[in-house]
């Protein structure tokens, strides 16, 4: 898709929006007497508004991800970016979005809040991507398509060629949520971002980077799309304390943690497969395992009894009988495994 076709998908009121202009948008110098923003002048580290463009933190993330700052949006978690996709592209009560199912629950919640219909398309055998059914579910009001890869809760990634085939064939914006990509054994779609104008890639600092508490989510897309996100977001959506801590914590190397979690994932999967109550451990490219057991609720309760908390996914269509188990530290995983092993 050409960029001008993508821009035509943006809601008219958003294209025409005159964004709120902050005092700090107008004057960008660091030195001076600041009598422009009605702040309290007495220093306490946080008495000034933060940079609404988050350029310093984006510069650090740009170096890590290899994506230019202008192709990036920073949000209050990737949940903010998901919500913005709806607010930018979907006219409430008229437009719709297509999403895979089972998948991350926020696509539907954000759509419901925005009064946008979501057409959920069940994944195929072994959670495969139903490319044809996804395309068949679209009509002229379908603005967005959500794919999550690696997918939550199934854990699998989808083949890159299939996702790119969707980007080619779909006359809307393909949103690929890569929250778990750092645990995957396949590359990110960021590698092809410049070629696909209708692609938005979502990532987050909440998972592999270990910063869930700071609430920093990332969206990557064409610079024009990102500048539209920037004008729709709350002016100071990322707070100064969060940015400062992120800058410090992104300086540490998370690769050793990621490698350990990936090797624990394989160890835990192999151990679970040997256990009597386990019927199937689904292959995972993420930091969790979806596990089918003989009695999901019973095992869930047994784990809770011992203060080991996992996620019961058994009421979700396509995930009947399953628990989703996050990979923890080795000793935490051992504690979980011991309970599963002695259960029935
Ligand atoms: N996408 C997926 C697939 C997720 O599982 C999650 C969190 N569970 C998120 C996005 C949201 O992440 P955050 O808002 O913390 O960036």
Coordinates of C-alpha atoms and ligand atoms in Angstrom, one line a residue:
X1 CA 0.0 0.0 0.0
X2 CA 1.2 3.5 -0.7
X3 CA 1.5 6.0 2.1
X4 CA -1.2 8.3 0.7
X5 CA -3.6 5.3 0.7
X6 CA -2.9 4.6 4.3
X7 CA -3.4 8.3 5.2
X8 CA -6.8 8.1 3.6
X9 CA -7.8 5.5 6.2
X10 CA -7.3 8.0 9.0
X11 CA -10.5 9.6 10.4
X12 CA -11.2 13.0 8.9
X13 CA -11.5 14.7 12.3
X14 CA -8.0 13.3 13.2
X15 CA -6.5 14.5 9.9
X16 CA -7.9 17.9 10.5
X17 CA -7.1 18.0 14.3
X18 CA -5.2 21.0 15.5
X19 CA -3.3 19.4 18.4
X20 CA -2.8 21.0 21.8
X21 CA 0.4 22.9 21.7
X22 CA 2.4 22.7 24.9
X23 CA 4.6 25.5 26.2
X24 CA 7.6 23.1 25.7
X25 CA 6.7 22.5 22.1
X26 CA 7.2 26.2 21.3
X27 CA 10.5 26.8 23.1
X28 CA 12.9 23.8 23.2
X29 CA 16.0 25.4 24.9
X30 CA 17.1 24.0 28.2
X31 CA 18.4 27.2 29.8
X32 CA 16.3 30.3 30.6
X33 CA 13.8 31.7 33.0
X34 CA 10.7 29.5 32.5
X35 CA 7.6 31.5 33.0
X36 CA 5.6 29.8 30.3
X37 CA 4.0 26.7 31.8
X38 CA 2.5 27.8 35.1
X39 CA 4.8 25.4 37.0
X40 CA 6.1 25.9 40.5
X41 CA 9.6 27.3 40.1
X42 CA 11.1 25.7 43.2
X43 CA 13.3 22.7 42.3
X44 CA 12.4 19.3 43.5
X45 CA 13.5 17.4 40.4
X46 CA 9.9 17.0 39.1
X47 CA 8.6 20.5 39.3
X48 CA 8.9 20.9 35.5
X49 CA 6.8 19.3 32.8
X50 CA 8.6 16.5 30.9
X51 CA 9.6 16.6 27.2
X52 CA 6.3 15.8 25.4
X53 CA 8.3 14.3 22.5
X54 CA 10.5 12.1 24.8
X55 CA 13.4 12.6 22.5
X56 CA 16.2 11.5 24.8
X57 CA 14.5 8.2 25.8
X58 CA 13.5 7.6 22.2
X59 CA 17.1 8.1 21.1
X60 CA 18.2 5.3 23.5
X61 CA 15.5 3.0 22.3
X62 CA 16.3 3.9 18.7
X63 CA 19.9 2.7 19.2
X64 CA 18.7 -0.5 20.8
X65 CA 16.0 -1.3 18.1
X66 CA 17.7 0.2 15.1
X67 CA 14.7 2.3 14.2
X68 CA 14.8 6.1 13.7
X69 CA 13.2 8.2 16.4
X70 CA 10.6 9.6 13.9
X71 CA 9.3 6.1 13.3
X72 CA 8.5 5.6 17.0
X73 CA 5.7 6.3 19.4
X74 CA 6.1 5.9 23.2
X75 CA 3.0 5.1 25.2
X76 CA 1.7 4.4 28.7
X77 CA 2.2 0.7 28.0
X78 CA 1.5 -0.7 24.5
X79 CA -2.1 -0.6 25.6
X80 CA -2.0 3.1 24.9
X81 CA -0.8 2.4 21.4
X82 CA -3.6 -0.2 20.9
X83 CA -6.2 2.4 22.0
X84 CA -4.7 5.0 19.7
X85 CA -4.9 2.7 16.7
X86 CA -8.7 2.7 17.2
X87 CA -9.0 6.4 17.9
X88 CA -6.9 7.3 14.8
X89 CA -8.4 5.0 12.3
X90 CA -11.9 3.8 13.3
X91 CA -15.0 6.0 13.3
X92 CA -17.1 4.8 16.2
X93 CA -20.3 2.9 15.3
X94 CA -19.1 2.6 11.7
X95 CA -15.7 1.1 11.1
X96 CA -14.6 -2.4 12.2
X97 CA -11.4 -4.3 13.0
X98 CA -10.4 -7.9 12.4
X99 CA -8.4 -9.8 15.0
X100 CA -7.2 -13.3 15.6
X101 CA -8.6 -15.4 18.5
X102 CA -7.6 -16.5 21.0
X103 CA -5.3 -13.6 21.5
X104 CA -4.6 -10.7 23.8
X105 CA -7.8 -9.4 25.4
X106 CA -7.1 -5.7 25.1
X107 CA -7.8 -5.5 21.3
X108 CA -11.5 -6.2 22.1
X109 CA -11.6 -4.0 25.2
X110 CA -10.1 -1.0 23.4
X111 CA -12.5 -1.6 20.5
X112 CA -15.5 -1.8 22.8
X113 CA -14.5 1.4 24.5
X114 CA -14.3 3.1 21.2
X115 CA -17.6 1.6 19.9
X116 CA -15.8 -0.3 17.1
X117 CA -16.9 -3.8 16.0
X118 CA -14.2 -6.5 16.3
X119 CA -14.5 -9.5 14.0
X120 CA -12.6 -12.3 15.7
X121 CA -11.3 -15.1 13.5
X122 CA -10.3 -18.3 15.3
X123 CA -6.8 -19.6 14.7
X124 CA -6.5 -22.8 12.8
X125 CA -5.2 -26.2 13.8
X126 CA -2.3 -25.9 16.3
X127 CA -3.0 -22.1 16.4
X128 CA -2.0 -21.5 12.8
X129 CA -2.7 -18.2 11.1
X130 CA -6.0 -18.4 9.1
X131 CA -4.8 -16.0 6.4
X132 CA -7.7 -16.6 4.0
X133 CA -10.4 -16.3 6.7
X134 CA -8.9 -13.2 8.1
X135 CA -9.1 -11.5 4.6
X136 CA -12.6 -12.9 4.0
X137 CA -13.8 -11.3 7.2
X138 CA -12.9 -7.8 6.0
X139 CA -15.2 -5.4 4.3
X140 CA -14.9 -1.8 3.1
X141 CA -15.2 -0.5 6.7
X142 CA -12.4 -2.7 8.0
X143 CA -9.6 -0.4 9.0
X144 CA -7.4 -2.5 11.3
X145 CA -6.3 -6.1 11.5
X146 CA -4.6 -7.3 14.8
X147 CA -2.1 -10.1 14.8
X148 CA -0.1 -11.0 17.9
X149 CA 3.2 -12.8 17.2
X150 CA 4.3 -14.5 19.3
X151 CA 0.7 -14.9 20.3
X152 CA -0.7 -14.5 23.8
X153 CA -1.9 -17.0 25.1
X154 CA -0.9 -19.7 22.5
X155 CA 2.8 -18.8 22.6
X156 CA 3.6 -19.5 18.9
X157 CA 4.9 -17.0 16.3
X158 CA 3.4 -16.9 12.9
X159 CA 5.6 -17.2 9.7
X160 CA 6.8 -13.9 8.5
X161 CA 5.8 -14.6 4.9
X162 CA 2.2 -15.1 6.1
X163 CA 2.0 -11.9 8.0
X164 CA 3.6 -10.0 5.0
X165 CA 1.0 -11.6 2.7
X166 CA -1.7 -10.1 4.9
X167 CA 0.0 -6.7 4.8
X168 CA 0.1 -7.0 1.0
X169 CA -3.5 -8.1 0.6
X170 CA -5.3 -6.1 3.3
X171 CA -6.6 -2.6 2.4
X172 CA -6.2 -1.4 5.9
X173 CA -3.6 -1.1 8.6
X174 CA -2.0 -4.3 9.9
X175 CA -1.1 -4.1 13.5
X176 CA 1.4 -6.8 14.6
X177 CA 1.8 -7.0 18.4
X178 CA 5.3 -8.2 19.1
X179 CA 5.2 -7.8 22.9
X180 CA 7.1 -11.2 23.3
X181 CA 9.4 -10.9 20.2
X182 CA 12.6 -10.8 22.3
X183 CA 12.0 -14.4 23.4
X184 CA 11.3 -15.6 19.8
X185 CA 13.5 -17.6 17.6
X186 CA 12.4 -15.5 14.5
X187 CA 13.1 -11.9 13.6
X188 CA 10.9 -8.9 14.2
X189 CA 8.9 -7.3 11.4
X190 CA 10.8 -4.2 12.2
X191 CA 13.3 -5.4 9.6
X192 CA 10.8 -4.8 6.9
X193 CA 9.0 -1.8 8.3
X194 CA 10.2 0.8 5.7
X195 CA 8.7 -1.3 2.9
X196 CA 5.2 -1.7 4.4
X197 CA 3.4 1.7 4.9
X198 CA 0.3 0.0 6.3
X199 CA 2.2 -1.8 9.1
X200 CA 2.3 -0.8 12.7
X201 CA 4.5 -2.9 15.0
X202 CA 3.9 -2.9 18.7
X203 CA 6.5 -3.8 21.3
X204 CA 6.9 -3.1 25.0
X205 CA 9.5 -2.6 27.7
X206 CA 7.2 -4.7 30.0
X207 CA 8.4 -8.1 29.1
X208 CA 12.1 -8.9 28.1
X209 CA 13.3 -5.5 29.3
X210 CA 11.7 -6.0 32.7
X211 CA 10.1 -2.6 33.1
X212 CA 6.4 -3.5 33.4
X213 CA 6.0 -1.2 36.4
X214 CA 7.2 1.9 34.4
X215 CA 4.5 1.4 31.7
X216 CA 6.4 2.0 28.5
X217 CA 5.0 0.6 25.3
X218 CA 6.3 1.2 21.8
X219 CA 4.8 1.5 18.4
X220 CA 6.8 1.7 15.2
X221 CA 5.4 2.8 11.8
X222 CA 5.9 5.2 9.0
X223 CA 6.9 8.7 10.3
X224 CA 3.7 10.3 9.1
X225 CA 1.6 7.7 11.0
X226 CA 3.7 8.3 14.1
X227 CA 3.2 12.0 13.9
X228 CA -0.5 11.5 13.8
X229 CA -0.2 9.3 17.0
X230 CA 1.8 12.1 18.6
X231 CA -0.9 14.7 18.0
X232 CA -3.7 12.5 19.3
X233 CA -1.9 11.3 22.5
X234 CA -2.1 13.2 25.8
X235 CA 0.6 15.9 25.6
X236 CA 2.7 14.5 28.5
X237 CA 1.8 10.9 28.3
X238 CA 5.1 9.7 29.6
X239 CA 6.2 11.0 33.0
X240 CA 9.6 12.3 33.9
X241 CA 10.3 9.8 36.7
X242 CA 9.5 6.9 34.4
X243 CA 11.7 8.3 31.6
X244 CA 14.6 8.8 34.0
X245 CA 14.4 5.2 35.4
X246 CA 14.0 3.8 31.9
X247 CA 17.1 5.6 30.8
X248 CA 19.1 4.1 33.7
X249 CA 17.7 0.6 33.4
X250 CA 18.0 0.4 29.6
X251 CA 21.8 0.7 30.1
X252 CA 22.0 -2.8 31.6
X253 CA 22.3 -5.8 29.4
X254 CA 19.2 -8.0 29.4
X255 CA 20.5 -10.6 27.1
X256 CA 21.6 -12.9 29.8
X257 CA 18.2 -12.8 31.4
X258 CA 16.5 -13.4 28.1
X259 CA 18.8 -16.4 27.3
X260 CA 18.2 -17.9 30.8
X261 CA 14.4 -17.5 30.4
X262 CA 14.5 -19.1 27.0
X263 CA 16.5 -22.1 28.3
X264 CA 14.2 -22.4 31.3
X265 CA 11.2 -22.4 28.8
X266 CA 12.7 -25.4 27.1
X267 CA 13.6 -27.2 30.4
X268 CA 10.1 -26.5 31.9
X269 CA 8.3 -27.6 28.7
X270 CA 10.3 -30.9 28.7
X271 CA 9.7 -31.5 32.4
X272 CA 5.9 -30.8 32.1
X273 CA 5.6 -33.1 29.1
X274 CA 6.7 -36.0 31.4
X275 CA 4.0 -35.3 33.9
X276 CA 0.9 -37.5 34.2
X277 CA -1.7 -34.7 34.3
X278 CA -0.2 -32.9 31.3
X279 CA -1.8 -33.7 28.0
X280 CA 0.1 -31.2 25.8
X281 CA 2.6 -28.4 26.1
X282 CA 2.2 -26.0 23.1
X283 CA 5.4 -24.8 21.4
X284 CA 6.3 -21.4 22.7
X285 CA 8.3 -18.5 21.3
X286 CA 7.4 -16.3 24.3
X287 CA 8.2 -16.3 28.1
X288 CA 5.2 -18.5 28.9
X289 CA 3.8 -21.9 28.1
X290 CA 0.3 -22.8 27.3
X291 CA -0.3 -26.2 28.9
X292 CA -3.3 -28.5 28.4
X293 CA -4.0 -30.6 31.5
X294 CA -6.6 -33.2 32.6
X295 CA -8.3 -30.8 35.0
X296 CA -7.2 -27.2 34.5
X297 CA -9.3 -25.7 37.4
X298 CA -8.3 -28.4 39.8
X299 CA -4.6 -27.9 39.1
X300 CA -5.0 -24.1 39.2
X301 CA -6.5 -24.4 42.7
X302 CA -3.8 -26.8 43.8
X303 CA -1.1 -24.3 42.6
X304 CA -2.9 -21.4 44.4
X305 CA -3.1 -23.5 47.6
X306 CA 0.8 -23.4 47.5
X307 CA 0.9 -19.8 46.5
X308 CA 1.9 -20.4 42.9
X309 CA -0.2 -18.3 40.7
X310 CA -0.7 -19.1 37.0
X311 CA -3.4 -18.1 34.5
X312 CA -6.4 -20.3 33.9
X313 CA -7.2 -19.9 30.2
X314 CA -9.6 -22.9 30.1
X315 CA -12.8 -20.8 29.5
X316 CA -11.3 -19.2 26.4
X317 CA -12.5 -20.7 23.1
X318 CA -9.7 -22.7 21.5
X319 CA -7.8 -23.0 24.9
X320 CA -10.2 -25.4 26.7
X321 CA -8.4 -27.3 29.5
X322 CA -5.3 -25.0 29.5
X323 CA -3.3 -23.0 32.0
X324 CA -0.8 -20.4 30.9
X325 CA 2.3 -20.5 32.9
X326 CA 4.9 -17.7 32.9
X327 CA 8.5 -18.7 33.0
X328 CA 10.0 -17.5 36.3
X329 CA 13.4 -17.9 37.9
X330 CA 14.7 -21.5 37.9
X331 CA 13.8 -22.0 41.6
X332 CA 10.3 -20.6 41.0
X333 CA 9.9 -23.0 38.0
X334 CA 11.0 -25.9 40.2
X335 CA 8.5 -25.1 42.8
X336 CA 5.7 -25.0 40.2
X337 CA 6.9 -28.2 38.6
X338 CA 7.0 -30.1 41.9
X339 CA 3.4 -29.2 42.6
X340 CA 2.2 -30.3 39.1
X341 CA 4.3 -33.5 39.4
X342 CA 2.7 -34.6 42.6
X343 CA -0.8 -33.6 41.5
X344 CA -3.0 -36.6 40.6
Ligands
LIG1 N1 0.4 -7.1 24.0 C1 0.4 -8.4 24.5 C2 0.3 -9.5 23.6 C3 0.5 -8.6 25.9 O1 0.4 -9.8 26.3 C4 0.6 -7.5 26.7 C5 0.6 -7.6 28.2 N2 0.2 -8.7 28.8 C6 0.6 -6.2 26.2 C7 0.5 -6.1 24.8 C8 0.6 -5.0 27.0 O2 1.8 -4.7 27.5 P1 2.1 -3.2 28.1 O3 0.8 -2.4 28.2 O4 2.6 -3.6 29.5 O5 3.1 -2.6 27.3

